[in-house]
Short mmCIF file of C-alpha atoms in Angstrom, two decimals:
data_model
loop_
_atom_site.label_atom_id
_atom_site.label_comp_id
_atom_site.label_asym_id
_atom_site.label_seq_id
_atom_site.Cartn_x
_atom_site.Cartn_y
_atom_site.Cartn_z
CA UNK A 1 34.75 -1.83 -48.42
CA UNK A 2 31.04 -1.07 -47.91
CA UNK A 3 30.27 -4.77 -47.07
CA UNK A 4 32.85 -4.69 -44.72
CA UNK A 5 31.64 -1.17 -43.26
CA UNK A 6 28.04 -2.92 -42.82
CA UNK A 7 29.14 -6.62 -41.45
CA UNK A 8 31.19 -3.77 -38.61
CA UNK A 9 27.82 -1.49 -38.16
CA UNK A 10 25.41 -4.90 -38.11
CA UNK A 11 28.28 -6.06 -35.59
CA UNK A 12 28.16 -2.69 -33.47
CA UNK A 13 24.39 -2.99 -33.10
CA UNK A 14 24.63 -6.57 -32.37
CA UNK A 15 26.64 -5.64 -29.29
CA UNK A 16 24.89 -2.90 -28.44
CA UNK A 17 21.85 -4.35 -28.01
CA UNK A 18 23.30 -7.47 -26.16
CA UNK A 19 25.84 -5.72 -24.06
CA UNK A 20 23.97 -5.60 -20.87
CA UNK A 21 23.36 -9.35 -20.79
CA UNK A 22 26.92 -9.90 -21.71
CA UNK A 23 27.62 -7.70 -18.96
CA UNK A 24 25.50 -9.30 -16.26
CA UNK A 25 27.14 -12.65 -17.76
CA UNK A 26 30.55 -11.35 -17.69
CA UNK A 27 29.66 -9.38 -13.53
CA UNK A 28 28.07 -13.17 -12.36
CA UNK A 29 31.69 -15.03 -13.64
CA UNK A 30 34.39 -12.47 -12.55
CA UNK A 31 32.28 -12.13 -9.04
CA UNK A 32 30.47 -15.07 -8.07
CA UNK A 33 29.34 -14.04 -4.41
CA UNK A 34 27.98 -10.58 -5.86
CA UNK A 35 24.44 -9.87 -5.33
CA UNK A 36 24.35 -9.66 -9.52
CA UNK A 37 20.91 -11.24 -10.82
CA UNK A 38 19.37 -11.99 -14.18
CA UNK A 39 16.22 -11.11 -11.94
CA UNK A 40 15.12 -8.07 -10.60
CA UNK A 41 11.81 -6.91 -8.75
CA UNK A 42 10.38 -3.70 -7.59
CA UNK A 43 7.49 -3.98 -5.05
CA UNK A 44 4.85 -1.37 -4.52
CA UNK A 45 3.75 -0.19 -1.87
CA UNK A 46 6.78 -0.19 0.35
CA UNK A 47 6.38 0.53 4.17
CA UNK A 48 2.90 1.87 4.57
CA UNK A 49 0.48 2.22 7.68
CA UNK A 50 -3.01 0.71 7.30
CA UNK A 51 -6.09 0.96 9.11
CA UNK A 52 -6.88 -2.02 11.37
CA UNK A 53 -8.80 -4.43 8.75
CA UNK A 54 -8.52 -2.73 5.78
CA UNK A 55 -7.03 -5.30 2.65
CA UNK A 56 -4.06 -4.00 1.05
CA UNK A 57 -2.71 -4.95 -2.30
CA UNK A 58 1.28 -5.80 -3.13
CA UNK A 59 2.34 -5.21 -6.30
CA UNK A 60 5.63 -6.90 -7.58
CA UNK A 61 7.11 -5.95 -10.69
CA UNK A 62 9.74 -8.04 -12.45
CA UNK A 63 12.84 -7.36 -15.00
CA UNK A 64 15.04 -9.61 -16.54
CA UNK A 65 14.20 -13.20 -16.65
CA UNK A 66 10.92 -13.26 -15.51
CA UNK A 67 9.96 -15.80 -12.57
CA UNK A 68 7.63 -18.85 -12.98
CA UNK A 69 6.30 -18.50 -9.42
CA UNK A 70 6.51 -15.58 -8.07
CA UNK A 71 5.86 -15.64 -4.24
CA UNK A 72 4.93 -13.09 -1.71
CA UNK A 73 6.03 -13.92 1.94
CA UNK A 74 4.90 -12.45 4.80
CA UNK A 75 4.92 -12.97 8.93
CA UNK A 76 3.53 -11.11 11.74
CA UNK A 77 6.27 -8.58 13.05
CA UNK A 78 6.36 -10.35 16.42
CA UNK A 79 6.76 -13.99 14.21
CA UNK A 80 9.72 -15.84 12.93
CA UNK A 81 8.25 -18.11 10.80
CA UNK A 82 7.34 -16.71 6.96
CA UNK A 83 3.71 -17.66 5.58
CA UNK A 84 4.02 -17.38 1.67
CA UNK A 85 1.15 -16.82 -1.32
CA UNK A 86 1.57 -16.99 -4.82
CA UNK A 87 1.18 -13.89 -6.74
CA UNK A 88 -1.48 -13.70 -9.62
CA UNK A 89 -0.31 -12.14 -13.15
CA UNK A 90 -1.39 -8.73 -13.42
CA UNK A 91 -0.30 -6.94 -16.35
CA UNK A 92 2.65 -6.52 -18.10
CA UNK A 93 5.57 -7.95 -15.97
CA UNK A 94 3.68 -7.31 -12.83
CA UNK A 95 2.39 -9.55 -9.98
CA UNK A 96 -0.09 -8.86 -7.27
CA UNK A 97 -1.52 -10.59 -3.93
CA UNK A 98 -3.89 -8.94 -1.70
CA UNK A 99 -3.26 -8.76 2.60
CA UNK A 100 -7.03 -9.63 3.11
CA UNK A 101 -8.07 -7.94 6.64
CA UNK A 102 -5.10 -7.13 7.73
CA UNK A 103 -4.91 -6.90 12.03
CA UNK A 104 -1.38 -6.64 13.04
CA UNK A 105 1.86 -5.40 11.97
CA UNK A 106 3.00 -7.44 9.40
CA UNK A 107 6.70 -7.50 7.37
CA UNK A 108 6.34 -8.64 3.82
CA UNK A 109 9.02 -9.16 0.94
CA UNK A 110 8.28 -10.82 -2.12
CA UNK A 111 10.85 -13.51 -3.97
CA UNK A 112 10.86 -14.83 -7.72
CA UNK A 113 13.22 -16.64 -9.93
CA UNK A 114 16.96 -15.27 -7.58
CA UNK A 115 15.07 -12.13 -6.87
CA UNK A 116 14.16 -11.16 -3.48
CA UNK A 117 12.88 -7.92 -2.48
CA UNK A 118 13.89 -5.94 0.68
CA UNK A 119 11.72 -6.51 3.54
CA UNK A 120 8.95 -4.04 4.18
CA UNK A 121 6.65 -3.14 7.03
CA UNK A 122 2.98 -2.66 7.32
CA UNK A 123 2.10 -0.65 10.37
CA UNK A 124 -1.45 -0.68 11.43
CA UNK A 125 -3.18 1.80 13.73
CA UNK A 126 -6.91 1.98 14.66
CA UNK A 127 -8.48 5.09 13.09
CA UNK A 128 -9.83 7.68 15.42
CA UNK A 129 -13.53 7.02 15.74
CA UNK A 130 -16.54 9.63 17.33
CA UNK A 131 -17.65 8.97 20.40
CA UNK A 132 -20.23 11.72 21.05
CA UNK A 133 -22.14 14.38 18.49
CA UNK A 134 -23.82 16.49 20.71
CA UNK A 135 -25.61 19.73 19.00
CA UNK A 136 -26.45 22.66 21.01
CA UNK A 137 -30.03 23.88 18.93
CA UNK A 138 -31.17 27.81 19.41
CA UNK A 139 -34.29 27.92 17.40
CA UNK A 140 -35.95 30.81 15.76
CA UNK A 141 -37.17 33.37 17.95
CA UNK A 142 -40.75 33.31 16.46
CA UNK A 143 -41.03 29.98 17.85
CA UNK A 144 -40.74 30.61 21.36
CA UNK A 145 -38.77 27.37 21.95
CA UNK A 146 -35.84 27.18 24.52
CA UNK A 147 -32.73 26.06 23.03
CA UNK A 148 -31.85 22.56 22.96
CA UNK A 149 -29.05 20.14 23.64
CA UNK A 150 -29.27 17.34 21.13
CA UNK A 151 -26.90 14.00 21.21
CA UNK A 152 -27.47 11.92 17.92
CA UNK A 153 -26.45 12.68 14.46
CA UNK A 154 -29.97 12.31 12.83
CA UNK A 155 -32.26 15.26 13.74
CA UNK A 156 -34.43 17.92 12.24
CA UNK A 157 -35.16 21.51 13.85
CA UNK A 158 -37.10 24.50 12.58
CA UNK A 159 -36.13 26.43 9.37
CA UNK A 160 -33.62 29.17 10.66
CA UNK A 161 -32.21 27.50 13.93
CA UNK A 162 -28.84 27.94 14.30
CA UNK A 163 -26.53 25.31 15.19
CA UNK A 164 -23.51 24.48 16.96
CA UNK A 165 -21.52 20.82 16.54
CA UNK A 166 -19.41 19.45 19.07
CA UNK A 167 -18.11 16.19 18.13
CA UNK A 168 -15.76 14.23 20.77
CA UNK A 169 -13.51 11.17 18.80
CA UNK A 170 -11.34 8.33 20.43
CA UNK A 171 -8.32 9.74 19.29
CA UNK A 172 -6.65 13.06 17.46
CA UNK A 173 -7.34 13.99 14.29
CA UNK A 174 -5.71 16.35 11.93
CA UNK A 175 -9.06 17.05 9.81
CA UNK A 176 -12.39 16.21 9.32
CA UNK A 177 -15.63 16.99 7.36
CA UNK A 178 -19.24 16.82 7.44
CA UNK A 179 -21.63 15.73 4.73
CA UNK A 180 -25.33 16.68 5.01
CA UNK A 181 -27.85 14.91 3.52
#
């Protein structure tokens, strides 16, 4: 009785631990046409907007039966035609390629073993820049210096002058901060 019991509970476990493969066996037979894999991949970053020329890293993790070349394709948005890199081994299960300099907007998806990934979209924009600094200088009193209209970034007044920053950019801006040497 208690061997029997065990050969049962060994039997259980058995199944429980190999009861998703059976599954995915079982889902791939009964449905042939269904999207079912042994292969599965998560990519990271998704859709994302970029600066003009920045690089941006994809990162393509895999379960299941791990791929022996993974591949990341990408194409211009406005192109048909799909370039494709191989993705280095990162850690653990996970794959990564770098979009070196990247200039326009680009869709990406990445395929290993039956997996393929949804395709994603990499929107760039070009980053406000400034334009003009120009910084209106009223200096001390004691100094008996008319105030000032300055246009560079670099400058050094008197001790005590008080100043006032206008800074015009090529584009809006939702914040911004300035660091003083």
């Amino acid at each position: 009785t208690a061997t029997g019991f065990g050969v049962v509970a060994i039997v259980a476990v058995a199944f429980l631990l190999l009861a998703p493969a059976a599954n995915l066996a079982f889902e791939r037979a009964l449905f042939p046409w269904s999207n079912v894999a042994y292969t599965t991949v998560n990519v990271e970053p998704g859709d994302i907007e970029l600066p003009v020329g920045e690089n941006q890293s994809i990162v393509a993790g895999f379960a299941g039966r791990l791929p022996k070349d993974p591949r990341l394709e990408w194409r211009r948005t406005a192109d048909r035609r799909w370039q494709v890199m191989a993705m280095l081994p990162d850690h653990e299960n996970k794959f990564l390629q770098v979009l070196e300099k990247v200039r326009d907007d680009l869709a990406y998806r990445v395929r290993g073993a039956q997996a393929v990934s949804s395709e994603y979209k990499i929107s760039t924009f070009v980053p406000p820049g400034i334009e003009d600094i120009a910084v209106q200088v009223r200096y001390p009193e004691y100094t008996g210096l008319q105030p000032d209209n300055i246009h560079q970034a670099s400058l050094s007044v008197v001790r005590g002058s008080r100043l006032q920053w206008s800074v015009a950019t090529s584009g809006e801006i939702a914040r911004a901060r300035m660091r003083f040497a």
